[in-house]
CSV table of C-alpha atoms in Angstrom, one decimal:
chain,number,residue,atom,x,y,z
A,109,MET,CA,165.9,-31.9,39.6
A,110,ASN,CA,166.5,-28.1,39.8
A,111,ARG,CA,164.9,-27.6,36.4
A,112,ILE,CA,161.8,-29.5,37.6
A,113,SER,CA,161.6,-27.5,40.8
A,114,ASN,CA,161.9,-24.2,38.8
A,115,GLU,CA,159.1,-25.3,36.5
A,116,VAL,CA,156.9,-26.1,39.5
A,117,ASN,CA,157.6,-22.7,41.1
A,118,LYS,CA,156.7,-21.0,37.8
A,119,TRP,CA,153.4,-22.9,37.7
A,120,VAL,CA,152.6,-22.0,41.3
A,121,ASN,CA,153.4,-18.3,40.7
A,122,ARG,CA,151.1,-18.2,37.7
A,123,SER,CA,148.3,-20.0,39.4
A,124,LEU,CA,148.3,-18.0,42.6
A,125,ASP,CA,147.4,-14.4,43.4
A,126,ARG,CA,150.7,-12.6,43.7
A,127,HIS,CA,149.9,-9.1,42.5
A,128,VAL,CA,147.7,-6.4,44.0
A,129,ARG,CA,146.8,-3.0,42.3
A,130,LEU,CA,145.9,-0.7,45.2
A,131,ALA,CA,144.1,2.6,44.1
A,132,VAL,CA,144.4,5.6,46.4
A,133,THR,CA,142.0,8.5,45.9
A,134,GLY,CA,140.3,11.3,47.8
A,135,LEU,CA,139.1,14.8,47.2
A,136,SER,CA,141.7,17.6,47.2
A,137,ARG,CA,143.5,18.2,50.5
A,138,ALA,CA,142.5,14.8,51.8
A,139,GLY,CA,146.1,13.8,52.0
A,140,LYS,CA,146.7,11.3,49.2
A,141,THR,CA,150.4,12.2,48.7
A,142,ALA,CA,151.2,12.0,52.4
A,143,PHE,CA,149.4,8.7,52.6
A,144,ILE,CA,151.3,7.1,49.8
A,145,THR,CA,154.6,8.5,51.0
A,146,SER,CA,154.0,7.1,54.4
A,147,LEU,CA,152.8,3.7,53.1
A,148,ILE,CA,155.9,3.3,51.0
A,149,ASN,CA,158.1,4.5,53.9
A,150,GLN,CA,156.5,2.1,56.4
A,151,LEU,CA,156.9,-0.9,54.1
A,152,LEU,CA,160.6,-0.1,53.3
A,153,HIS,CA,161.3,-0.1,57.1
A,154,VAL,CA,159.7,-3.4,58.0
A,155,SER,CA,163.0,-5.3,58.1
A,156,THR,CA,164.9,-2.7,60.2
A,157,ASN,CA,162.7,-0.5,62.4
A,158,PRO,CA,159.0,-1.3,62.0
A,159,ARG,CA,156.2,0.7,63.7
A,160,LEU,CA,153.4,-1.5,62.6
A,161,PRO,CA,152.1,-3.6,65.5
A,162,MET,CA,148.6,-4.1,64.0
A,163,PHE,CA,150.0,-5.4,60.7
A,164,SER,CA,150.1,-9.2,61.3
A,165,ALA,CA,152.7,-9.9,58.7
A,166,VAL,CA,155.1,-7.6,60.5
A,167,ARG,CA,154.0,-8.4,64.0
A,168,GLU,CA,154.5,-12.2,63.5
A,169,GLY,CA,157.7,-11.8,61.4
A,170,TYR,CA,156.7,-13.3,58.1
A,171,LEU,CA,157.0,-10.1,56.0
A,172,LEU,CA,160.8,-10.2,55.5
A,173,GLY,CA,161.3,-6.9,53.6
A,174,SER,CA,160.2,-4.6,50.8
A,175,LYS,CA,161.9,-2.7,48.1
A,176,ARG,CA,160.9,-0.4,45.2
A,177,VAL,CA,161.1,-2.0,41.8
A,178,PRO,CA,160.4,-0.6,38.2
A,179,GLN,CA,156.7,-0.3,37.4
A,180,LEU,CA,155.2,-2.1,34.5
A,181,ASP,CA,153.0,0.7,33.2
A,182,MET,CA,155.8,2.8,31.7
A,183,HIS,CA,153.4,5.4,30.3
A,184,VAL,CA,152.1,6.4,33.8
A,185,PRO,CA,154.2,9.0,35.7
A,186,LYS,CA,156.1,7.7,38.6
A,187,PHE,CA,155.0,8.7,42.1
A,188,GLY,CA,157.4,11.2,43.6
A,189,TYR,CA,158.4,9.4,46.8
A,190,ASP,CA,161.9,10.8,46.9
A,191,ASP,CA,160.6,14.3,46.5
A,192,GLY,CA,158.1,13.8,49.3
A,193,MET,CA,160.7,12.4,51.7
A,194,ASN,CA,163.1,15.3,50.9
A,195,ALA,CA,160.3,17.7,51.8
A,196,LEU,CA,159.6,16.0,55.1
A,197,LEU,CA,163.4,15.8,55.9
A,198,SER,CA,164.1,19.4,55.1
A,199,THR,CA,164.6,22.1,57.7
A,200,PRO,CA,162.0,23.1,58.5
A,201,PRO,CA,160.0,20.1,57.3
A,202,THR,CA,157.3,20.7,54.8
A,203,TRP,CA,154.5,18.6,53.4
A,204,PRO,CA,155.0,16.8,50.1
A,205,GLN,CA,153.6,18.6,47.1
A,206,PRO,CA,150.2,17.2,46.1
A,207,THR,CA,149.8,15.4,42.8
A,208,SER,CA,147.3,16.5,40.2
A,209,ASP,CA,147.4,13.5,37.8
A,210,VAL,CA,147.6,9.7,37.8
A,211,SER,CA,150.9,8.5,39.2
A,212,GLN,CA,152.1,5.0,40.2
A,213,THR,CA,154.8,3.1,42.1
A,214,ARG,CA,155.6,-0.6,42.5
A,215,LEU,CA,156.9,-2.4,45.5
A,216,ALA,CA,158.1,-6.0,45.9
A,217,LEU,CA,157.2,-7.5,49.3
A,218,ARG,CA,159.2,-10.6,50.3
A,219,PHE,CA,157.4,-12.9,52.8
A,220,LYS,CA,157.3,-16.4,54.2
A,221,PRO,CA,154.1,-18.1,53.0
A,222,GLN,CA,151.9,-19.2,55.9
A,223,LYS,CA,149.4,-21.5,54.2
A,224,GLY,CA,148.3,-23.1,51.0
A,225,ALA,CA,150.3,-24.1,48.0
A,226,LEU,CA,152.9,-21.4,48.5
A,227,LYS,CA,153.9,-22.8,51.8
A,228,LEU,CA,154.1,-26.3,50.3
A,229,PHE,CA,156.4,-25.4,47.5
A,230,GLN,CA,158.3,-22.3,48.5
A,231,ASP,CA,160.2,-21.0,51.6
A,232,THR,CA,159.7,-17.4,50.5
A,233,ALA,CA,157.4,-15.6,48.0
A,234,THR,CA,157.0,-12.2,46.6
A,235,LEU,CA,153.9,-10.0,46.4
A,236,TYR,CA,154.0,-7.2,43.9
A,237,LEU,CA,152.1,-4.1,45.0
A,238,ASP,CA,151.2,-1.5,42.5
A,239,ILE,CA,150.0,1.8,44.2
A,240,ILE,CA,148.1,4.1,41.9
A,241,ASP,CA,147.3,7.6,42.9
A,242,TYR,CA,144.5,9.5,41.2
A,243,PRO,CA,142.4,12.6,42.0
A,244,GLY,CA,139.0,11.9,43.5
A,245,GLU,CA,137.7,14.8,41.5
A,246,TRP,CA,137.9,12.6,38.4
A,247,LEU,CA,135.4,10.2,40.0
A,248,LEU,CA,132.9,13.0,40.3
A,249,ASP,CA,132.6,12.9,36.5
A,250,LEU,CA,131.1,9.4,36.4
A,251,PRO,CA,127.5,10.7,36.5
A,252,LEU,CA,128.2,12.7,33.4
A,253,LEU,CA,128.0,9.4,31.4
A,254,ASP,CA,124.3,9.3,32.2
A,255,LEU,CA,123.6,12.9,31.3
A,256,ASP,CA,123.3,14.6,27.9
A,257,PHE,CA,124.6,18.1,27.5
A,258,ILE,CA,121.3,19.9,28.3
A,259,SER,CA,120.6,17.7,31.3
A,260,TRP,CA,124.0,18.4,32.7
A,261,SER,CA,123.5,22.1,32.1
A,262,LYS,CA,120.2,22.1,34.0
A,263,GLN,CA,122.0,20.3,36.9
A,264,GLN,CA,124.7,23.0,37.0
A,265,ALA,CA,122.0,25.7,36.9
A,266,GLN,CA,120.2,24.2,39.9
A,267,ALA,CA,123.5,24.2,41.9
A,268,LEU,CA,123.9,27.9,41.5
A,269,LYS,CA,123.0,29.1,45.0
A,270,GLY,CA,124.7,30.4,48.1
A,271,GLN,CA,128.5,30.7,47.6
A,272,ARG,CA,128.4,29.2,44.2
A,273,LEU,CA,126.1,31.9,42.8
A,274,ALA,CA,128.2,34.6,44.3
A,275,LEU,CA,131.4,33.2,42.8
A,276,ALA,CA,129.8,32.6,39.4
A,277,GLN,CA,128.9,36.2,38.7
A,278,SER,CA,131.8,36.9,36.3
A,279,TRP,CA,131.2,34.0,33.9
A,280,LEU,CA,127.4,34.3,34.2
A,281,ALA,CA,127.7,37.9,33.0
A,282,MET,CA,129.9,36.8,30.0
A,283,GLY,CA,127.3,34.2,29.0
A,284,GLU,CA,124.4,36.7,29.0
A,285,GLN,CA,125.4,37.9,25.5
A,286,PHE,CA,126.3,34.4,24.3
A,287,ASP,CA,124.3,33.5,21.1
A,288,PRO,CA,124.1,29.7,20.9
A,289,PHE,CA,122.9,29.8,17.3
A,290,ALA,CA,125.6,31.9,15.9
A,291,PRO,CA,128.4,30.3,13.9
A,292,ALA,CA,130.9,28.6,16.2
A,293,ASP,CA,133.3,31.1,17.7
A,294,GLU,CA,136.2,29.1,19.2
A,295,ALA,CA,137.9,32.1,20.7
A,296,LEU,CA,134.7,33.3,22.4
A,297,ILE,CA,134.0,29.8,23.8
A,298,GLU,CA,137.6,29.5,25.0
A,299,THR,CA,137.2,32.8,26.9
A,300,ILE,CA,133.9,31.9,28.6
A,301,ALA,CA,135.2,28.4,29.4
A,302,ALA,CA,138.3,30.0,31.1
A,303,ALA,CA,135.9,32.1,33.2
A,304,PHE,CA,133.9,29.0,34.1
A,305,THR,CA,137.1,27.2,35.0
A,306,ASP,CA,138.2,30.1,37.2
A,307,TYR,CA,134.8,29.9,38.9
A,308,LEU,CA,135.3,26.1,39.7
A,309,HIS,CA,138.8,26.9,41.1
A,310,GLN,CA,137.3,29.6,43.3
A,311,CYS,CA,134.6,27.2,44.6
A,312,LYS,CA,137.4,25.0,45.9
A,313,ALA,CA,139.9,27.6,47.0
A,314,GLU,CA,137.7,30.4,48.4
A,315,GLY,CA,134.4,28.6,49.1
A,316,GLY,CA,135.7,25.4,50.6
A,317,LEU,CA,133.5,23.5,48.2
A,318,HIS,CA,134.2,20.0,46.9
A,319,TRP,CA,131.6,19.2,44.3
A,320,VAL,CA,133.0,20.5,41.0
A,321,GLN,CA,132.2,19.3,37.5
A,322,PRO,CA,133.9,18.6,35.3
A,323,GLY,CA,136.6,17.4,37.6
A,324,ARG,CA,139.4,17.6,35.0
A,325,PHE,CA,138.8,21.4,34.7
A,326,VAL,CA,140.4,21.9,38.1
A,327,LEU,CA,142.9,19.0,37.9
A,328,PRO,CA,143.6,18.7,34.1
A,329,GLY,CA,146.8,16.7,34.2
A,330,GLU,CA,148.1,16.2,30.7
A,331,LEU,CA,145.0,17.8,29.2
A,332,ALA,CA,145.8,21.3,30.3
A,333,GLY,CA,145.0,23.7,27.5
A,334,ALA,CA,143.3,21.1,25.3
A,335,PRO,CA,140.0,22.1,23.6
A,336,VAL,CA,138.3,19.2,25.3
A,337,LEU,CA,138.5,21.2,28.5
A,338,GLN,CA,137.0,24.3,26.9
A,339,PHE,CA,133.3,24.2,27.2
A,340,PHE,CA,130.7,25.3,29.8
A,341,PRO,CA,127.1,24.5,30.8
A,342,MET,CA,124.4,26.3,28.8
A,343,ILE,CA,122.5,27.5,31.8
A,344,TRP,CA,120.7,30.4,30.1
A,345,THR,CA,118.0,28.0,28.9
A,346,ASN,CA,115.2,30.3,30.1
A,347,LYS,CA,115.8,32.3,26.9
A,348,TYR,CA,115.3,29.3,24.6
A,349,THR,CA,113.2,26.1,24.5
A,350,GLU,CA,114.8,22.7,24.5
A,351,GLN,CA,113.4,22.2,21.0
A,352,GLN,CA,115.2,25.4,19.7
A,353,LEU,CA,118.5,24.3,21.2
A,354,ALA,CA,118.1,20.8,19.9
A,355,ALA,CA,117.7,22.3,16.4
A,356,ALA,CA,120.9,24.3,16.6
A,357,ALA,CA,123.3,23.5,13.8
A,358,ASP,CA,126.4,21.3,14.4
A,359,ASP,CA,128.6,24.2,13.4
A,360,SER,CA,127.0,26.7,15.8
A,361,ASN,CA,128.2,27.8,19.2
A,362,TYR,CA,125.8,25.4,20.9
A,363,GLY,CA,126.8,22.6,18.5
A,364,MET,CA,130.5,23.1,19.5
A,365,LEU,CA,129.7,23.0,23.2
A,366,LYS,CA,127.6,19.9,22.8
A,367,LYS,CA,130.3,18.2,20.7
A,368,ARG,CA,133.1,19.0,23.2
A,369,TYR,CA,130.9,17.8,26.1
A,370,LYS,CA,130.3,14.5,24.3
A,371,TYR,CA,134.0,14.1,23.5
A,372,TYR,CA,134.8,14.7,27.2
A,373,GLN,CA,132.3,12.0,28.2
A,374,GLN,CA,133.8,9.4,25.8
A,375,HIS,CA,137.5,10.2,25.6
A,376,VAL,CA,138.2,11.5,29.1
A,377,VAL,CA,135.6,10.1,31.6
A,378,LYS,CA,135.0,6.7,30.0
A,379,ALA,CA,138.7,6.4,29.0
A,380,PHE,CA,139.8,6.9,32.6
A,381,TYR,CA,137.5,4.1,33.8
A,382,ASN,CA,138.6,1.8,31.0
A,383,ASP,CA,142.3,2.5,31.4
A,384,HIS,CA,142.6,2.6,35.2
A,385,PHE,CA,139.6,2.0,37.4
A,386,SER,CA,138.5,-1.3,35.9
A,387,LYS,CA,142.0,-2.7,36.7
A,388,PHE,CA,142.1,-1.9,40.4
A,389,ASP,CA,141.9,-4.8,43.0
A,390,ARG,CA,141.6,-2.7,46.1
A,391,GLN,CA,140.7,0.9,46.9
A,392,ILE,CA,141.3,3.3,49.7
A,393,VAL,CA,139.3,6.5,49.8
A,394,LEU,CA,140.7,9.3,51.9
A,395,VAL,CA,138.3,11.8,53.4
A,396,ASP,CA,139.1,15.0,55.3
A,397,CYS,CA,136.1,15.6,57.5
A,398,LEU,CA,137.8,18.2,59.6
A,399,GLN,CA,138.3,21.1,57.2
A,400,PRO,CA,134.6,21.2,56.1
A,401,LEU,CA,133.6,21.1,59.8
A,402,ASN,CA,135.8,24.1,60.3
A,403,ALA,CA,134.5,25.9,57.2
A,404,GLY,CA,130.8,25.7,58.1
A,405,HIS,CA,127.5,24.3,57.1
A,406,GLU,CA,127.6,24.9,53.4
A,407,SER,CA,131.1,23.5,53.0
A,408,PHE,CA,130.3,20.3,55.0
A,409,ASN,CA,127.1,19.6,53.0
A,410,ASP,CA,128.9,20.2,49.8
A,411,MET,CA,131.5,17.7,50.8
A,412,ARG,CA,128.7,15.3,51.6
A,413,GLN,CA,127.3,15.8,48.1
A,414,ALA,CA,130.7,15.3,46.5
A,415,LEU,CA,131.1,12.0,48.4
A,416,ASP,CA,127.6,10.9,47.3
A,417,GLN,CA,128.7,11.5,43.7
A,418,LEU,CA,132.0,9.7,44.3
A,419,MET,CA,130.3,6.8,45.9
A,420,GLN,CA,128.5,6.0,42.6
A,421,SER,CA,131.8,4.5,41.5
A,422,PHE,CA,131.4,1.8,44.2
A,423,LYS,CA,127.8,0.8,43.4
A,424,TYR,CA,128.4,-2.7,42.1
A,425,GLY,CA,124.9,-3.8,41.5
A,426,ARG,CA,124.0,-5.6,38.3
A,427,SER,CA,122.1,-2.6,37.0
A,428,SER,CA,124.7,0.0,38.0
A,429,MET,CA,126.5,2.0,35.3
A,430,LEU,CA,129.9,1.0,36.4
A,431,ARG,CA,129.0,-2.7,36.3
A,432,ARG,CA,127.5,-2.4,32.9
A,433,LEU,CA,130.4,-0.5,31.4
A,434,PHE,CA,133.6,-1.8,33.1
A,435,SER,CA,133.0,-4.9,35.3
A,436,PRO,CA,135.3,-3.9,38.1
A,437,ARG,CA,137.1,-6.4,40.2
A,438,ILE,CA,137.6,-4.4,43.4
A,439,ASP,CA,136.9,-6.7,46.4
A,440,LYS,CA,137.9,-4.4,49.3
A,441,VAL,CA,137.3,-0.7,49.9
A,442,LEU,CA,138.6,1.2,52.9
A,443,PHE,CA,137.3,4.6,53.8
A,444,ALA,CA,139.8,6.5,55.9
A,445,ALA,CA,139.2,9.7,57.8
A,446,THR,CA,142.5,11.5,57.6
A,447,LYS,CA,144.3,14.0,59.9
A,448,ALA,CA,143.3,12.1,63.0
A,449,ASP,CA,146.4,13.7,64.7
A,450,HIS,CA,144.6,17.1,64.4
A,451,ILE,CA,142.0,16.0,67.0
A,452,THR,CA,142.5,14.5,70.5
A,453,PRO,CA,142.4,10.7,70.8
A,454,GLU,CA,139.1,10.4,72.6
A,455,GLN,CA,137.5,12.1,69.5
A,456,HIS,CA,138.7,9.4,67.1
A,457,PRO,CA,135.6,7.1,67.5
A,458,ASN,CA,133.4,10.1,66.7
A,459,LEU,CA,135.4,10.8,63.6
A,460,VAL,CA,134.9,7.2,62.4
A,461,GLY,CA,131.2,7.3,63.3
A,462,LEU,CA,130.8,10.5,61.2
A,463,LEU,CA,132.6,8.9,58.3
A,464,GLN,CA,130.4,5.8,58.5
A,465,GLN,CA,127.4,8.1,58.3
A,466,LEU,CA,128.7,9.8,55.2
A,467,VAL,CA,129.3,6.6,53.3
A,468,ASN,CA,126.4,4.6,54.7
A,469,GLU,CA,124.5,4.2,51.4
A,470,ALA,CA,127.6,2.9,49.5
A,471,TRP,CA,128.4,0.6,52.5
A,472,GLN,CA,124.9,-1.0,52.3
A,473,THR,CA,125.2,-1.5,48.5
A,474,ALA,CA,128.7,-3.0,48.7
A,475,SER,CA,127.7,-5.3,51.5
A,476,PHE,CA,124.8,-6.7,49.5
A,477,GLU,CA,127.2,-7.4,46.6
A,478,GLY,CA,129.8,-9.1,48.8
A,479,ILE,CA,132.3,-6.3,48.7
A,480,SER,CA,134.2,-5.9,52.0
A,481,MET,CA,134.3,-2.4,53.4
A,482,ASP,CA,135.6,-0.8,56.5
A,483,CYS,CA,136.2,2.7,58.0
A,484,VAL,CA,139.2,3.9,60.0
A,485,SER,CA,140.6,7.1,61.3
A,486,LEU,CA,144.3,7.6,60.6
A,487,ALA,CA,147.1,10.1,60.3
A,488,SER,CA,149.5,9.1,57.6
A,489,ILE,CA,152.3,11.3,59.1
A,490,GLN,CA,151.6,12.3,62.7
A,491,ALA,CA,152.1,16.0,63.2
A,492,SER,CA,151.1,16.5,66.8
A,493,GLU,CA,151.6,15.0,70.2
A,494,PRO,CA,148.5,14.3,72.4
A,495,GLY,CA,148.5,15.1,76.1
A,496,PHE,CA,146.6,17.0,78.8
A,497,VAL,CA,146.6,20.5,80.2
A,498,ASN,CA,145.3,21.9,83.4
A,499,TYR,CA,142.2,24.1,82.8
A,500,GLN,CA,140.3,25.5,85.8
A,501,GLY,CA,141.6,22.7,88.0
A,502,GLN,CA,140.7,19.9,85.5
A,503,GLN,CA,142.9,17.8,83.3
A,504,VAL,CA,141.6,18.2,79.8
A,505,PRO,CA,142.9,16.6,76.6
A,506,ALA,CA,144.9,18.8,74.2
A,507,LEU,CA,147.3,18.6,71.3
A,508,ARG,CA,150.8,20.1,70.8
A,509,GLY,CA,152.1,20.9,67.4
A,510,ILE,CA,153.6,23.6,65.1
A,511,ASP,CA,151.3,25.6,62.9
A,512,MET,CA,152.1,26.5,59.3
A,513,ALA,CA,153.7,29.8,60.4
A,514,GLY,CA,156.2,27.9,62.6
A,515,ASN,CA,154.6,28.7,66.0
A,516,ALA,CA,154.3,26.1,68.7
A,517,GLN,CA,150.6,25.6,69.6
A,518,THR,CA,148.8,23.8,72.4
A,519,PHE,CA,145.1,23.5,71.7
A,520,PHE,CA,141.9,21.6,71.8
A,521,PRO,CA,140.2,21.9,68.4
A,522,GLY,CA,136.7,20.9,69.7
A,523,GLU,CA,134.4,17.9,69.6
A,524,VAL,CA,133.7,16.0,66.4
A,525,PRO,CA,130.1,15.1,66.0
A,526,ARG,CA,129.5,11.3,65.9
A,527,ARG,CA,126.6,11.7,63.4
A,528,LEU,CA,125.9,14.0,60.6
A,529,PRO,CA,125.6,17.4,62.3
A,530,ASN,CA,122.2,19.2,62.4
A,531,GLN,CA,121.6,22.9,62.4
A,532,GLU,CA,122.1,23.1,66.2
A,533,PHE,CA,125.7,22.0,65.8
A,534,TRP,CA,126.4,24.9,63.5
A,535,ASP,CA,124.5,27.4,65.7
A,536,GLU,CA,125.9,26.4,69.1
A,537,ASN,CA,129.3,24.6,68.5
A,538,GLY,CA,132.6,25.7,67.2
A,539,PHE,CA,135.4,23.6,65.6
A,540,ASP,CA,138.9,25.2,65.5
A,541,PHE,CA,140.9,23.1,63.1
A,542,ILE,CA,144.5,24.2,62.9
A,543,ASN,CA,146.7,23.2,60.0
A,544,LEU,CA,150.0,21.8,61.3
A,545,ARG,CA,153.3,21.3,59.6
A,546,PRO,CA,155.2,18.1,59.9
A,547,LEU,CA,157.4,17.4,62.9
A,548,PRO,CA,161.1,17.0,62.4
A,549,GLN,CA,162.0,13.5,61.1
A,550,GLN,CA,165.0,11.2,61.2
A,551,MET,CA,166.2,9.7,57.9
A,552,ASP,CA,166.8,6.3,59.3
A,553,GLU,CA,163.5,5.9,61.1
A,554,PRO,CA,160.0,5.2,59.7
A,555,LEU,CA,157.6,8.2,59.7
A,556,PRO,CA,155.4,8.5,62.8
A,557,HIS,CA,151.7,7.7,62.1
A,558,ILE,CA,148.4,6.8,63.6
A,559,ARG,CA,146.8,3.5,62.4
A,560,MET,CA,148.7,3.1,59.1
A,561,ASP,CA,149.3,-0.5,60.4
A,562,LYS,CA,145.6,-1.0,60.6
A,563,ALA,CA,145.1,0.2,57.1
A,564,LEU,CA,147.9,-2.1,55.8
A,565,GLU,CA,146.4,-5.1,57.6
A,566,TYR,CA,143.0,-4.5,56.0
A,567,LEU,CA,144.3,-3.9,52.5
A,568,LEU,CA,147.2,-6.4,52.3
A,569,GLY,CA,147.1,-8.7,55.3
A,570,ASP,CA,145.3,-11.6,53.5
A,571,LYS,CA,147.7,-11.4,50.6
A,572,LEU,CA,150.8,-12.0,52.7
A,573,GLN,CA,149.7,-15.4,54.2
């Protein structure tokens, strides 16, 4: 009888959806590492000290517990959860170190089935959750699959304005003497490519810019130092006609640039989508709207452009590039405006409204294709305490936290625009975003958060019934 029961259980397990691959992405400084660390931490505490009232499986008591288990993809680096928790529990607490490559972790979630065949045949069941972390910058490379080398070079040339043009002067000067028709000089190409890569890093670090291509140049992962990351756009096309460049020999400088670009398209960009993206079930995209508001008009618009590029990965229409190439199976996408603890609570609806504006086009496309999407504001690890202060006889909302230098701060960062800001916002309004360090944590308690339970409900709630 037991043997028959075991066989029935195996059949049920095989026939039902008991495995979710959740992809977590976002542009640099959006908080991916903090989010994954908090997500794991919250789930590990569900049986002892849960802080997840909006997560129905916890609220109603049918998620019994969670534990970390060995991942199946042994060639993918393991996400550094223990390192992240050690940083948060240190004195003084510090933020976990950001990741720059794909990483993964696996959790087993034990629950009481609430409906369907699982409830009929089993008292308890297990959902396996694979969490995959990857840089959003890698998604910015998807449009390269539709661009040949000269088209990409023209696009890069058109982007050289404002801060970009100022930051590009060093590598632009190097390229002035570059002869595309000369025999391929690998050392020269490596030198100019290094200057181009430095320019991309400066765009992110000094300019507060987000749209960088190729994305692997700033977050190379295991490809650091490889020739595939040693090329640059041929933007000095005013000196030559397209016909002249097209006639360049394969063993010329131009031929080597074109060859490396094509290799990057096929073996880096396309390979990432084949190896990872096409296997995701659900996706959360983390967006830091606050730092670009703080940095100014150019930085904010650049982030918007980067998000538009990133959104191409979620255009599931029949004619879309991603559908033609990879047939993804993602059925839910959650866009999360991070660092909600860095603004006062009454500003949270504005933050969600702003994010909805930023992803509006992708939202419409996904809705047409039957993909579920939602937006939420959250703080993966809450680093401030909201309250009120007396200002000129009025009680006004404020936050209290500790800045990165270790100083206690009580402040109001400003109002978040509900819609995409116009020029008047930049002329007449200020936004004083302050980076905060984590508050002291207790080892035996779950991390404090804002709306991580709402995110979990949207991403996993239906899988735990």
